[in-house]
mmCIF file of C-alpha atoms in Angstrom:
data_model
loop_
_atom_site.group_PDB
_atom_site.id
_atom_site.type_symbol
_atom_site.label_atom_id
_atom_site.label_comp_id
_atom_site.label_asym_id
_atom_site.label_seq_id
_atom_site.Cartn_x
_atom_site.Cartn_y
_atom_site.Cartn_z
ATOM 1 C CA MET P 1 168.214 152.130 79.002
ATOM 2 C CA ARG P 2 164.551 153.053 79.801
ATOM 3 C CA ALA P 3 162.999 153.445 83.318
ATOM 4 C CA PHE P 4 159.318 153.680 84.731
ATOM 5 C CA THR P 5 158.273 156.473 85.366
ATOM 6 C CA LEU P 6 156.704 157.906 88.741
ATOM 7 C CA ILE P 7 153.491 157.863 87.092
ATOM 8 C CA GLU P 8 153.742 154.427 85.830
ATOM 9 C CA LEU P 9 154.845 153.619 89.596
ATOM 10 C CA LEU P 10 151.964 155.187 91.165
ATOM 11 C CA ILE P 11 149.910 153.493 88.863
ATOM 12 C CA SER P 12 150.699 149.993 89.061
ATOM 13 C CA MET P 13 150.815 150.483 93.538
ATOM 14 C CA PHE P 14 146.821 151.569 93.057
ATOM 15 C CA ILE P 15 146.547 148.085 91.119
ATOM 16 C CA MET P 16 148.359 146.655 93.571
ATOM 17 C CA VAL P 17 146.448 147.818 96.700
ATOM 18 C CA VAL P 18 142.430 147.644 94.863
ATOM 19 C CA ILE P 19 144.043 143.871 94.575
ATOM 20 C CA ILE P 20 144.989 143.438 97.805
ATOM 21 C CA ALA P 21 141.975 145.335 98.946
ATOM 22 C CA GLY P 22 139.690 142.983 97.636
ATOM 23 C CA ILE P 23 141.585 139.738 98.943
ATOM 24 C CA TYR P 24 140.728 140.866 101.937
ATOM 25 C CA ILE P 25 137.288 141.761 101.757
ATOM 26 C CA ALA P 26 137.362 138.398 100.279
ATOM 27 C CA LEU P 27 138.654 136.519 103.089
ATOM 28 C CA SER P 28 136.327 138.595 105.707
ATOM 29 C CA ALA P 29 133.709 137.776 104.314
ATOM 30 C CA ALA P 30 134.247 133.773 103.858
ATOM 31 C CA GLN P 31 135.779 134.436 107.464
ATOM 32 C CA VAL P 32 131.876 135.564 108.871
ATOM 33 C CA THR P 33 130.499 132.969 106.712
ATOM 34 C CA TRP P 34 132.904 130.057 108.342
ATOM 35 C CA ASP P 35 131.836 131.482 112.167
ATOM 36 C CA SER P 36 128.461 131.692 111.532
ATOM 37 C CA GLY P 37 128.496 128.094 109.968
ATOM 38 C CA SER P 38 130.803 126.678 112.422
ATOM 39 C CA GLY P 39 128.078 128.758 114.919
ATOM 40 C CA MET P 40 125.037 126.908 113.708
ATOM 41 C CA LEU P 41 126.237 123.748 113.928
ATOM 42 C CA ASP P 42 127.795 124.403 117.930
ATOM 43 C CA LEU P 43 123.906 125.035 118.336
ATOM 44 C CA GLN P 44 122.506 121.551 116.168
ATOM 45 C CA GLN P 45 125.324 119.568 118.443
ATOM 46 C CA SER P 46 124.199 120.302 121.494
ATOM 47 C CA LEU P 47 120.550 120.304 121.283
ATOM 48 C CA ARG P 48 120.010 117.391 118.809
ATOM 49 C CA PRO P 49 121.447 114.543 121.352
ATOM 50 C CA ALA P 50 119.661 116.168 124.781
ATOM 51 C CA ILE P 51 116.183 115.850 122.101
ATOM 52 C CA GLU P 52 117.406 112.174 121.049
ATOM 53 C CA GLY P 53 117.471 111.023 124.919
ATOM 54 C CA MET P 54 114.256 112.660 125.825
ATOM 55 C CA THR P 55 112.653 111.003 123.719
ATOM 56 C CA ARG P 56 114.306 107.899 123.689
ATOM 57 C CA GLU P 57 112.677 107.693 127.259
ATOM 58 C CA LEU P 58 110.018 109.320 126.515
ATOM 59 C CA ARG P 59 109.154 106.724 124.330
ATOM 60 C CA ARG P 60 109.140 104.078 126.612
ATOM 61 C CA SER P 61 106.908 105.537 129.000
ATOM 62 C CA SER P 62 102.594 104.968 128.309
ATOM 63 C CA PRO P 63 99.787 107.786 128.384
ATOM 64 C CA SER P 64 98.668 108.012 131.526
ATOM 65 C CA LEU P 65 102.570 107.691 132.731
ATOM 66 C CA VAL P 66 102.275 111.391 130.771
ATOM 67 C CA THR P 67 102.642 115.076 132.442
ATOM 68 C CA VAL P 68 102.796 118.183 130.860
ATOM 69 C CA SER P 69 102.426 120.990 132.618
ATOM 70 C CA GLY P 70 103.802 124.849 132.767
ATOM 71 C CA LEU P 71 102.408 127.864 131.666
ATOM 72 C CA ASP P 72 103.410 126.751 128.267
ATOM 73 C CA ALA P 73 103.304 123.132 128.954
ATOM 74 C CA GLU P 74 107.568 123.530 128.774
ATOM 75 C CA ILE P 75 107.897 121.138 131.281
ATOM 76 C CA ILE P 76 107.352 117.061 130.744
ATOM 77 C CA GLU P 77 106.972 114.574 133.781
ATOM 78 C CA PHE P 78 106.838 111.273 132.906
ATOM 79 C CA SER P 79 108.221 107.908 134.442
ATOM 80 C CA VAL P 80 108.454 103.969 132.709
ATOM 81 C CA PRO P 81 107.986 100.465 133.137
ATOM 82 C CA GLY P 82 110.418 99.744 136.074
ATOM 83 C CA SER P 83 111.366 102.130 137.778
ATOM 84 C CA SER P 84 110.220 103.948 140.674
ATOM 85 C CA ASN P 85 110.982 107.346 140.028
ATOM 86 C CA SER P 86 109.841 110.226 137.565
ATOM 87 C CA ILE P 87 111.826 111.982 134.465
ATOM 88 C CA SER P 88 111.451 115.536 134.211
ATOM 89 C CA TYR P 89 112.734 118.139 131.925
ATOM 90 C CA TYR P 90 112.502 121.753 131.571
ATOM 91 C CA ILE P 91 114.477 124.910 131.074
ATOM 92 C CA LEU P 92 115.700 127.044 133.775
ATOM 93 C CA ASP P 93 118.163 129.632 133.066
ATOM 94 C CA SER P 94 118.687 128.576 129.630
ATOM 95 C CA GLN P 95 119.856 125.211 130.205
ATOM 96 C CA LEU P 96 117.500 122.067 129.035
ATOM 97 C CA ILE P 97 117.972 119.952 132.079
ATOM 98 C CA ARG P 98 117.193 116.389 133.207
ATOM 99 C CA GLU P 99 115.616 115.638 136.248
ATOM 100 C CA HIS P 100 115.752 111.863 138.133
ATOM 101 C CA PRO P 101 115.537 110.677 140.508
ATOM 102 C CA SER P 102 113.988 113.905 142.482
ATOM 103 C CA ASP P 103 116.508 116.757 143.080
ATOM 104 C CA THR P 104 118.728 115.097 141.203
ATOM 105 C CA THR P 105 119.842 117.485 137.870
ATOM 106 C CA ARG P 106 121.791 116.952 135.124
ATOM 107 C CA VAL P 107 122.668 120.218 132.128
ATOM 108 C CA LEU P 108 122.128 118.325 128.522
ATOM 109 C CA ALA P 109 121.951 121.429 126.413
ATOM 110 C CA ASN P 110 122.815 125.368 126.417
ATOM 111 C CA ASP P 111 121.526 128.025 125.439
ATOM 112 C CA VAL P 112 117.797 126.833 124.944
ATOM 113 C CA ASN P 113 115.101 129.675 124.064
ATOM 114 C CA ASN P 114 111.947 127.676 123.778
ATOM 115 C CA LEU P 115 111.193 123.958 124.805
ATOM 116 C CA SER P 116 107.498 123.007 124.756
ATOM 117 C CA PHE P 117 105.234 119.904 124.558
ATOM 118 C CA CYS P 118 101.565 119.294 123.277
ATOM 119 C CA CYS P 119 100.645 115.979 123.893
ATOM 120 C CA VAL P 120 98.721 114.784 119.928
ATOM 121 C CA GLY P 121 95.324 113.441 120.397
ATOM 122 C CA GLY P 122 93.966 114.317 123.235
ATOM 123 C CA SER P 123 90.997 117.288 124.416
ATOM 124 C CA ASP P 124 94.079 119.282 124.474
ATOM 125 C CA CYS P 125 98.128 119.812 125.051
ATOM 126 C CA PHE P 126 97.975 118.450 128.163
ATOM 127 C CA ASP P 127 96.190 116.020 128.056
ATOM 128 C CA CYS P 128 98.236 113.212 127.476
ATOM 129 C CA ALA P 129 95.548 110.092 128.882
ATOM 130 C CA ASN P 130 94.187 109.897 125.820
ATOM 131 C CA ALA P 131 97.346 111.162 123.899
ATOM 132 C CA SER P 132 99.388 108.082 121.973
ATOM 133 C CA ILE P 133 102.425 110.967 120.132
ATOM 134 C CA VAL P 134 103.807 113.867 122.581
ATOM 135 C CA GLN P 135 105.029 116.540 120.048
ATOM 136 C CA VAL P 136 108.548 117.973 121.066
ATOM 137 C CA GLU P 137 109.775 121.397 120.389
ATOM 138 C CA ALA P 138 112.973 122.813 121.495
ATOM 139 C CA GLY P 139 114.595 126.076 120.391
ATOM 140 C CA VAL P 140 118.458 126.874 120.376
ATOM 141 C CA ALA P 141 119.748 130.847 119.992
ATOM 142 C CA LYS P 142 123.785 132.069 120.212
ATOM 143 C CA SER P 143 125.108 135.518 119.232
ATOM 144 C CA VAL P 144 128.381 133.887 116.790
ATOM 145 C CA LYS P 145 131.266 136.053 117.490
ATOM 146 C CA GLY P 146 129.005 139.321 117.926
ATOM 147 C CA ARG P 147 127.415 138.709 115.484
ATOM 148 C CA SER P 148 123.642 138.490 114.951
ATOM 149 C CA LEU P 149 121.768 135.885 116.834
ATOM 150 C CA ARG P 150 121.218 132.216 114.813
ATOM 151 C CA GLN P 151 118.322 130.261 116.624
ATOM 152 C CA PHE P 152 118.036 126.600 115.869
ATOM 153 C CA ASP P 153 114.627 124.343 115.659
ATOM 154 C CA LEU P 154 114.106 120.912 116.267
ATOM 155 C CA ILE P 155 110.724 119.095 116.314
ATOM 156 C CA ASN P 156 110.176 115.948 117.086
ATOM 157 C CA GLU P 157 107.701 113.403 117.471
ATOM 158 C CA VAL P 158 107.409 110.201 119.869
ATOM 159 C CA SER P 159 105.366 107.291 120.068
ATOM 160 C CA LEU P 160 103.848 106.716 123.290
ATOM 161 C CA ARG P 161 104.164 102.651 123.699
ATOM 162 C CA ASN P 162 100.271 100.832 124.614
ATOM 163 C CA GLU P 163 99.381 100.570 127.851
#
């Protein structure tokens, strides 16, 4: 009867360790990719409904009822027909805030790092009286499981009602 030699056992163990290490590296890479994709999905799912709700409300307003303010046009205030209170959207501490009525706030999204509005058709982004479209740009950013920062930007153009 012939048995395995020590060299044959060591070689087979080395090959097994290399195979297991390769599998581990592949699974680790897959986990990083999964976490990254999951983080991007979370960012998208937090921002989209907030912006969709904002654009739905803004669509009901007319150009004369819209005001864009702030240093970088990051605050919008508007009224909708049939309502005496204005609606405001702005960023506070990386949160997208909806204020309606005055001093009643609601957080719509977290990790927001960019929000800007531009009245297209006016003399500049702040001139909404002559604009028929308001461009809304928002961005969210987040580190996923301590890894690289993920960024998601969303740009919507909203057609305002005729007066």
